[in-house]
mmCIF file of C-alpha atoms and ligand atoms in Angstrom:
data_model
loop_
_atom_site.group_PDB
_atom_site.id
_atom_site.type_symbol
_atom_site.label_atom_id
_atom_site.label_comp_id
_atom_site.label_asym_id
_atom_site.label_seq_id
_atom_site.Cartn_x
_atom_site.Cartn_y
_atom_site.Cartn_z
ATOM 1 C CA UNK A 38 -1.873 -7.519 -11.769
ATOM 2 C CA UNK A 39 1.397 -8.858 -12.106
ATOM 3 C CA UNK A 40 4.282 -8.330 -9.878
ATOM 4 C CA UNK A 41 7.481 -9.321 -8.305
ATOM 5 C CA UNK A 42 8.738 -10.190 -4.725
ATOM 6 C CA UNK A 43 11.322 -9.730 -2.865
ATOM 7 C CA UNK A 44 12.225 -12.181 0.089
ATOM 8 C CA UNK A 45 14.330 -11.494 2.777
ATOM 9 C CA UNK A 46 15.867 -14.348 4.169
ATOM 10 C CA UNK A 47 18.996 -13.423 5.475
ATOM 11 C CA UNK A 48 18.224 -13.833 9.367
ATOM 12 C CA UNK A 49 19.804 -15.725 11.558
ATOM 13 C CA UNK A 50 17.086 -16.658 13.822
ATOM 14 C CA UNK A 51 18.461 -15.344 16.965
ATOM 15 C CA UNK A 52 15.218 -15.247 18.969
ATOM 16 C CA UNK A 53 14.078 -19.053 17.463
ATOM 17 C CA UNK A 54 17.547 -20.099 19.150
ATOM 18 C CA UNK A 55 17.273 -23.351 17.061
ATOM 19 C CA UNK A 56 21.527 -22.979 16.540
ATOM 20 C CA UNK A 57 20.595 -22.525 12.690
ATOM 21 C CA UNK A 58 18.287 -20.117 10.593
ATOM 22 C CA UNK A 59 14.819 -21.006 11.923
ATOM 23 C CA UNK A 60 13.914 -20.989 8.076
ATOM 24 C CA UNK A 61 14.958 -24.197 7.660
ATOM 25 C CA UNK A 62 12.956 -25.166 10.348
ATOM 26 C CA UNK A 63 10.494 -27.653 9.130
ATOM 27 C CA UNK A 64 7.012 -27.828 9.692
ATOM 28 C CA UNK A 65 5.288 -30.955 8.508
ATOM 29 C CA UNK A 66 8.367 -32.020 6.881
ATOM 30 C CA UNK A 67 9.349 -29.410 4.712
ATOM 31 C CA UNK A 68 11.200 -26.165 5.677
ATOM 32 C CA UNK A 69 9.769 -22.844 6.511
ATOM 33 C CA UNK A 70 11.566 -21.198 3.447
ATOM 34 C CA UNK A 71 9.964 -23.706 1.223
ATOM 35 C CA UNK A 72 6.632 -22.940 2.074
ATOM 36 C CA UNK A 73 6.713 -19.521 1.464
ATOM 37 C CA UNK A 74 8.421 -19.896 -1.980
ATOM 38 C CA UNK A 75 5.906 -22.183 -2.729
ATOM 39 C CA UNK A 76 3.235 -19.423 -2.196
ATOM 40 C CA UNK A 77 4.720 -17.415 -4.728
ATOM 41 C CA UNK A 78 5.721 -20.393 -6.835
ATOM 42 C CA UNK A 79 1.882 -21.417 -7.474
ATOM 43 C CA UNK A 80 0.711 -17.474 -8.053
ATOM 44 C CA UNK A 81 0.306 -16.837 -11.421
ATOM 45 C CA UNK A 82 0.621 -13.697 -11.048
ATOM 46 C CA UNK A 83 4.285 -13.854 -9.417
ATOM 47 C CA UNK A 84 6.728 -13.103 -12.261
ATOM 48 C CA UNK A 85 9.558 -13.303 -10.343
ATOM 49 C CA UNK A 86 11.258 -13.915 -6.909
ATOM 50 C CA UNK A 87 14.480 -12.536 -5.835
ATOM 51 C CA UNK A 88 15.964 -13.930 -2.229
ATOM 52 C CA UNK A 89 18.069 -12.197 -0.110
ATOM 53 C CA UNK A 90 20.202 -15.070 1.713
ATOM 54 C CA UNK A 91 22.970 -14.885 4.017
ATOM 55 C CA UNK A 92 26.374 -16.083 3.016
ATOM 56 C CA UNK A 93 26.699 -19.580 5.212
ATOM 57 C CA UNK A 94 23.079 -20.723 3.990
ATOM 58 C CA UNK A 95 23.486 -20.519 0.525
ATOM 59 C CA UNK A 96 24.661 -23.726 -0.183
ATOM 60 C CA UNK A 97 21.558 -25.218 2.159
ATOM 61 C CA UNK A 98 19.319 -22.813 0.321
ATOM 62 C CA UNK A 99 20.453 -23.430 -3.683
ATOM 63 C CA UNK A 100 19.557 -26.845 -2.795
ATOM 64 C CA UNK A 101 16.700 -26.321 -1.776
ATOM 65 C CA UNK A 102 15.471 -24.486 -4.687
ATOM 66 C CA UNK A 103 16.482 -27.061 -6.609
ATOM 67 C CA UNK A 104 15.076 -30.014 -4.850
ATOM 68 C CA UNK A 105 11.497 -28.048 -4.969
ATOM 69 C CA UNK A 106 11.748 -26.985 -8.280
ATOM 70 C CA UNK A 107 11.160 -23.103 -7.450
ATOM 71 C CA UNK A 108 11.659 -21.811 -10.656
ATOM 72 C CA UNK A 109 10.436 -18.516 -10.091
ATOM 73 C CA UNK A 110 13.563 -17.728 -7.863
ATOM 74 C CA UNK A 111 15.475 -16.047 -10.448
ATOM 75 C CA UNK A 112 17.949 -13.511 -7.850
ATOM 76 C CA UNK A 113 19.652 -14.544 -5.215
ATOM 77 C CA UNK A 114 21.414 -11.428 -3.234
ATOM 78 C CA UNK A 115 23.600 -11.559 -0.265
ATOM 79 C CA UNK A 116 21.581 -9.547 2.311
ATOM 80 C CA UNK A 117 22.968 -7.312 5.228
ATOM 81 C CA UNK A 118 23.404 -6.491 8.810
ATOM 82 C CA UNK A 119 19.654 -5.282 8.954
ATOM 83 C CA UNK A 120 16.739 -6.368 7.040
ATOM 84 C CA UNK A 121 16.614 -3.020 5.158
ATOM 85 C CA UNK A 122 19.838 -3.775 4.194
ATOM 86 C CA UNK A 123 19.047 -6.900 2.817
ATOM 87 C CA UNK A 124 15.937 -5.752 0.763
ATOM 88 C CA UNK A 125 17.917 -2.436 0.022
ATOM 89 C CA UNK A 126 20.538 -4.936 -2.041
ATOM 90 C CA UNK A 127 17.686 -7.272 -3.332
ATOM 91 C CA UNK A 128 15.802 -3.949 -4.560
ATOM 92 C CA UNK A 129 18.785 -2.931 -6.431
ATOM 93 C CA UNK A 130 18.570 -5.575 -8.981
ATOM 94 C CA UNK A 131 14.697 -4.614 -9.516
ATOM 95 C CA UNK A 132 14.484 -2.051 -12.633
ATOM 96 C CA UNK A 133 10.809 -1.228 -14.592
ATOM 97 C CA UNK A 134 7.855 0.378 -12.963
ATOM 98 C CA UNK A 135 5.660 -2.625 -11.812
ATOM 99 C CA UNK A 136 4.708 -3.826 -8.449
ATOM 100 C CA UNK A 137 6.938 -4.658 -6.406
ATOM 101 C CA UNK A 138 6.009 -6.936 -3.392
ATOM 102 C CA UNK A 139 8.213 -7.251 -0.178
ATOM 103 C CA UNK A 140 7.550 -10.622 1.699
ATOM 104 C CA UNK A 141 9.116 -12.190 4.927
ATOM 105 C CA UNK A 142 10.590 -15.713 4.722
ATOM 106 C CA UNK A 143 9.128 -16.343 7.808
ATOM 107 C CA UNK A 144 5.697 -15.903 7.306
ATOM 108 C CA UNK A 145 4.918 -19.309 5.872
ATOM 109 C CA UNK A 146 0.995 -18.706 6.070
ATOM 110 C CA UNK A 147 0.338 -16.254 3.467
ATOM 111 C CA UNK A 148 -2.418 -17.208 0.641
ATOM 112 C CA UNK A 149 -2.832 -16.130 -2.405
ATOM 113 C CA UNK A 150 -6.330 -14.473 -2.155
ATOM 114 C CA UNK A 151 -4.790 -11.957 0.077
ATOM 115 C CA UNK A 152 -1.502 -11.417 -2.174
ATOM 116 C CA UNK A 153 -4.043 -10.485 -5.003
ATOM 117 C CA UNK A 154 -5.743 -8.182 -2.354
ATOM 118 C CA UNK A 155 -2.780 -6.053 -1.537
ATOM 119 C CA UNK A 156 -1.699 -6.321 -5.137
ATOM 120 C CA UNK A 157 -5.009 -4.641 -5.883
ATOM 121 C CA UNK A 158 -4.622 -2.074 -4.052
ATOM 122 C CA UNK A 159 -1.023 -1.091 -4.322
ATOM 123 C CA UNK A 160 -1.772 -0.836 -8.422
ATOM 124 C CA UNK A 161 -4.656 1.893 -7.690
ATOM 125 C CA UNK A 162 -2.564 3.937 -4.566
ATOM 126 C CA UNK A 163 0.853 2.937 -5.257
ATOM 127 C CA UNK A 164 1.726 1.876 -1.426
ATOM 128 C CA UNK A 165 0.031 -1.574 -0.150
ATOM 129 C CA UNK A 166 -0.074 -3.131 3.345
ATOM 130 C CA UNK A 167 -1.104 -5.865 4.969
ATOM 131 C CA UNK A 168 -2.235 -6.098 8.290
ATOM 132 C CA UNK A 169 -4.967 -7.034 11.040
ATOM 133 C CA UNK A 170 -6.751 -4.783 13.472
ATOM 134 C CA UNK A 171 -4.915 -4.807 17.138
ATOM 135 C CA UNK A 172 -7.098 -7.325 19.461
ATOM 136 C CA UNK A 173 -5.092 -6.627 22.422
ATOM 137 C CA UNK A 174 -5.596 -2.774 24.995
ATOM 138 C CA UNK A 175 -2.689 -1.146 24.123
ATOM 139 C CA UNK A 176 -0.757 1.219 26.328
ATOM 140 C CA UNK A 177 2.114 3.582 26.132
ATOM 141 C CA UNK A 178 4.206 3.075 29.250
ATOM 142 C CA UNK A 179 7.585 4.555 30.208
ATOM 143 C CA UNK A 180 9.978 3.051 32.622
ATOM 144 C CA UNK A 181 7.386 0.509 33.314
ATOM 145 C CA UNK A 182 4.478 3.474 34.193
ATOM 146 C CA UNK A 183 1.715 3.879 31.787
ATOM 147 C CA UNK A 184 1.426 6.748 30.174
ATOM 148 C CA UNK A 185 -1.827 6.630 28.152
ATOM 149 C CA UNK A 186 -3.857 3.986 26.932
ATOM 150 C CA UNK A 187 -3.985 4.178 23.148
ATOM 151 C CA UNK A 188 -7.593 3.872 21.027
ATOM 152 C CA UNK A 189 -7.735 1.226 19.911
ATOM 153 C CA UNK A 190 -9.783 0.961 16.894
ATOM 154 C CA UNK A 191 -7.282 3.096 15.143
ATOM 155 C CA UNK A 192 -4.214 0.960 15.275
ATOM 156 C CA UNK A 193 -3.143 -2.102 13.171
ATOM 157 C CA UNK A 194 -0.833 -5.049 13.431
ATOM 158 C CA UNK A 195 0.831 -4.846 10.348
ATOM 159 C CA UNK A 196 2.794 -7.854 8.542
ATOM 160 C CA UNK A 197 4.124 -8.463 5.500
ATOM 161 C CA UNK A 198 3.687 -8.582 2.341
ATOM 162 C CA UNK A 199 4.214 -4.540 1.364
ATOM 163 C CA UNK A 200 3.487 -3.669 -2.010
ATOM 164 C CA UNK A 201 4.813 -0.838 -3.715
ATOM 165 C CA UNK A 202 5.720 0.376 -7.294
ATOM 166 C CA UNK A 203 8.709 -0.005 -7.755
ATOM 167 C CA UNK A 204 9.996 3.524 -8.480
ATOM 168 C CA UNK A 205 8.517 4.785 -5.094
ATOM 169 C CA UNK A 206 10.084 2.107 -3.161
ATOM 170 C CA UNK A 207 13.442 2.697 -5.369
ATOM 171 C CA UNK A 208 13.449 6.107 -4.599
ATOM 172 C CA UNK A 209 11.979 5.664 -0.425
ATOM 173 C CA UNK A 210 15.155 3.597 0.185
ATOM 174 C CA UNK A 211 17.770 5.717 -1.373
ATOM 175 C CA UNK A 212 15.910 8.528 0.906
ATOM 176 C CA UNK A 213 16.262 6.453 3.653
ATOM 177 C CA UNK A 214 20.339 5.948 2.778
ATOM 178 C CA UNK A 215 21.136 9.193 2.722
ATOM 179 C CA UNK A 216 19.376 10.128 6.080
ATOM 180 C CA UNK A 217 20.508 6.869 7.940
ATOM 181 C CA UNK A 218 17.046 6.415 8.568
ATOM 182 C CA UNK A 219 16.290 2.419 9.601
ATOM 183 C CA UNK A 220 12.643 1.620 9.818
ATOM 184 C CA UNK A 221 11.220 -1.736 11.004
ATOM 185 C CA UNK A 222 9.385 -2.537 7.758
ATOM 186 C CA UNK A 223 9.375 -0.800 3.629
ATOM 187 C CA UNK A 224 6.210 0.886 4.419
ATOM 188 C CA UNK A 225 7.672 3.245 7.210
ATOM 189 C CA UNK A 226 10.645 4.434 4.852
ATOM 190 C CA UNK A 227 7.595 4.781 1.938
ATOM 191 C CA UNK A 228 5.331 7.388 4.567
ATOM 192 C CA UNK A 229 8.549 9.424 5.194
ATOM 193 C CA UNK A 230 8.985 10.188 1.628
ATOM 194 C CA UNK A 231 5.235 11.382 1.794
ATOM 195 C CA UNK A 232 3.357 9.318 -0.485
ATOM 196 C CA UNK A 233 0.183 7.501 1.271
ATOM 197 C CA UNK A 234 0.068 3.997 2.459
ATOM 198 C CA UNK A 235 -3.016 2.290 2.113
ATOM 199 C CA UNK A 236 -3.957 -0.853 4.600
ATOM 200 C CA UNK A 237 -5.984 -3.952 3.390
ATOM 201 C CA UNK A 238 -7.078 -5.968 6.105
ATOM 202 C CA UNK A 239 -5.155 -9.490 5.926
ATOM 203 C CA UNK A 240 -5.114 -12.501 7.801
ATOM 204 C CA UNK A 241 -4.869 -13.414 11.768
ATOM 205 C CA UNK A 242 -2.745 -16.637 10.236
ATOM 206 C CA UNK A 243 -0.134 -14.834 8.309
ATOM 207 C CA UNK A 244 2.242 -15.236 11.592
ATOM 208 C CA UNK A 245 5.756 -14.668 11.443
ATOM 209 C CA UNK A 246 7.977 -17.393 12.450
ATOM 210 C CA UNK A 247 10.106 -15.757 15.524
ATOM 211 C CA UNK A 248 9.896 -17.364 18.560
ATOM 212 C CA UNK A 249 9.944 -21.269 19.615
ATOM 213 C CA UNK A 250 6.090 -20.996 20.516
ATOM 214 C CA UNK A 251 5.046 -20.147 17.388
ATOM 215 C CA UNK A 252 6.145 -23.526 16.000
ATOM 216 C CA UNK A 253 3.355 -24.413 18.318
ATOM 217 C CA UNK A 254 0.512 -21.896 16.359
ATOM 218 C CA UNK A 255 1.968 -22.968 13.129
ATOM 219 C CA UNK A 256 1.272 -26.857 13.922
ATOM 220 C CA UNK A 257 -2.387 -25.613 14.415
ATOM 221 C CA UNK A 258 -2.431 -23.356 11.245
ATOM 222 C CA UNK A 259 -1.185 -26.184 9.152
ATOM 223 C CA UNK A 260 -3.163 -28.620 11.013
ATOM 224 C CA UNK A 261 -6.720 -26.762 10.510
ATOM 225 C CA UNK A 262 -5.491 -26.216 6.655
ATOM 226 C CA UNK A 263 -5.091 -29.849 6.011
ATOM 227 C CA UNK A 264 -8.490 -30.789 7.464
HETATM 228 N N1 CTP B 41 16.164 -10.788 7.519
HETATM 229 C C1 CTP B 41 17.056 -10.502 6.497
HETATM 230 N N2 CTP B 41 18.224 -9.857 6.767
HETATM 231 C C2 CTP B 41 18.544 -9.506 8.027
HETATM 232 C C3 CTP B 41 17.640 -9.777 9.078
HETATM 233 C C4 CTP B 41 16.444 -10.416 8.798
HETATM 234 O O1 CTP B 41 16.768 -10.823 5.326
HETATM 235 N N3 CTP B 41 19.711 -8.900 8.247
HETATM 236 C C5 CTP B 41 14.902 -11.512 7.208
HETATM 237 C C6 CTP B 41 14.700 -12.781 8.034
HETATM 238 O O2 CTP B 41 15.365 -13.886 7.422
HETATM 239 C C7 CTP B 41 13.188 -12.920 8.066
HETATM 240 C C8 CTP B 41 12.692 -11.486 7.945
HETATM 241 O O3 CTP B 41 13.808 -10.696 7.540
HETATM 242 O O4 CTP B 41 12.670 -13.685 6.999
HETATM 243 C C9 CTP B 41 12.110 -10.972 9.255
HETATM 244 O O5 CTP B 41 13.131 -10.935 10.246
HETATM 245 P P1 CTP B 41 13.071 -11.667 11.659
HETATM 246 O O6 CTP B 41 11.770 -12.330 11.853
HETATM 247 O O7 CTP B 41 13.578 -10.703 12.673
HETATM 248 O O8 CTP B 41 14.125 -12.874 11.450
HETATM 249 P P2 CTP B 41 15.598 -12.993 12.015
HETATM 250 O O9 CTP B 41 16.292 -11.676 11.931
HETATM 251 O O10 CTP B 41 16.203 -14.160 11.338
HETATM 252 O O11 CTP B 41 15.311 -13.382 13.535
HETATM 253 P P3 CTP B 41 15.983 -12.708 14.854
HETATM 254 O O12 CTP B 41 15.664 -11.235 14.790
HETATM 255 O O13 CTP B 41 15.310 -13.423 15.982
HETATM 256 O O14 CTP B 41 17.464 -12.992 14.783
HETATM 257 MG MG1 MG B 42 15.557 -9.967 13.033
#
């Protein structure tokens, strides 16, 4: 199954607090943009990438593109305030009714075995995501009191990627728009339009890149990979 992705990139990196985008970050000497493009560069089933970049790295990041020879990166949009505002821009250049996958920059560790997993599934249901089974108890807690602790077995970490087709997602984010609804990933704007999401169980590697420690995790990722 054949499909597209969309990669929002157009972070700063606030919470990394490395003084640039914590994409270019690198991690055994090449940048954590780089090796996520480079997932997507080697799947043969990736027709297409289109990158959602903000305005003062796109000099950095066209080199970079060039210099790795990604030439699957065929969009690059300016992205916005919010990371739905970035994929909303990216998602208006996307026209047919394929898959569409939606894939953080900053999750460097995703492999292809698991793209073709979601991809799988999102072709059969229509709605895709990845994600792990909490390991952690989880509580509810207000104003530092708990107020129930929360069963466990039913609730999942969820990551990226999110795979849709792409008329659902087209027509989940114009919904969204128009009621000023901002979600924290595609899949919550995709349930409120009413269609199912399905989960497939992913990865405990498939981190995202967000705070300084987990250039520690990532060292051991890349480090157990290589051996
Ligand atoms: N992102 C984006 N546009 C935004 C905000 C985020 O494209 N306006 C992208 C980031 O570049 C990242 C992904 O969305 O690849 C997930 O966001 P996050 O991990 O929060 O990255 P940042 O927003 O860069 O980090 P922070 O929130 O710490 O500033
Ligand atoms: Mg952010």
């Amino acid at each position: 199954m054949t499909y597209q992705v969309i990669i929002p990139a157009a972070g700063q990196g606030k919470r990394m607090g490395a003084g640039k985008n914590k994409l270019l970050l690198e991690l055994n000497g090449i940048p954590v943009l780089v090796h996520t493009l480079k997932v997507f560069e080697a799947d043969e089933a990736c027709t297409g990438i289109i990158l959602a970049i903000h305005p003062q790295d796109e000099v950095e990041f066209r080199e970079l593109i060039k210099k790795y020879k990604l030439t699957k990166v065929n969009g690059l949009v300016l992205g916005g305030i919010e990371r739905q505002h970035s994929i909303f821009n990216a998602l208006k250049t996307v026209t047919g009714n394929g898959l569409i996958l939606v894939h953080d920059a900053a999750r460097p560790f995703i492999q292809k075995e698991h793209i073709h997993r979601l991809t799988e599934s999102a072709a059969k249901t229509g709605a895709a995501i990845m994600g792990v089974p909490a390991k952690d108890t989880m509580k509810r807690a207000k104003n530092g009191v708990v107020e129930a602790t929360v069963e466990r077995s039913s609730l999942w970490a969820v990551q990226t990627p999110q795979a849709f087709r792409i008329p659902l997602l087209i027509k989940a984010y114009e919904k969204a728009e128009k009621d000023c609804f901002l979600g924290t990933d595609d899949a919550s704007l995709v349930e409120r339009s009413g269609h199912p999401v399905t989960i497939v169980e992913g990865d405990y590697d498939n981190i995202k890149i967000t705070t300084p420690e987990d250039l520690y995790f990532a060292e051991a990722i890349l480090k157990k990979r290589n051996n």
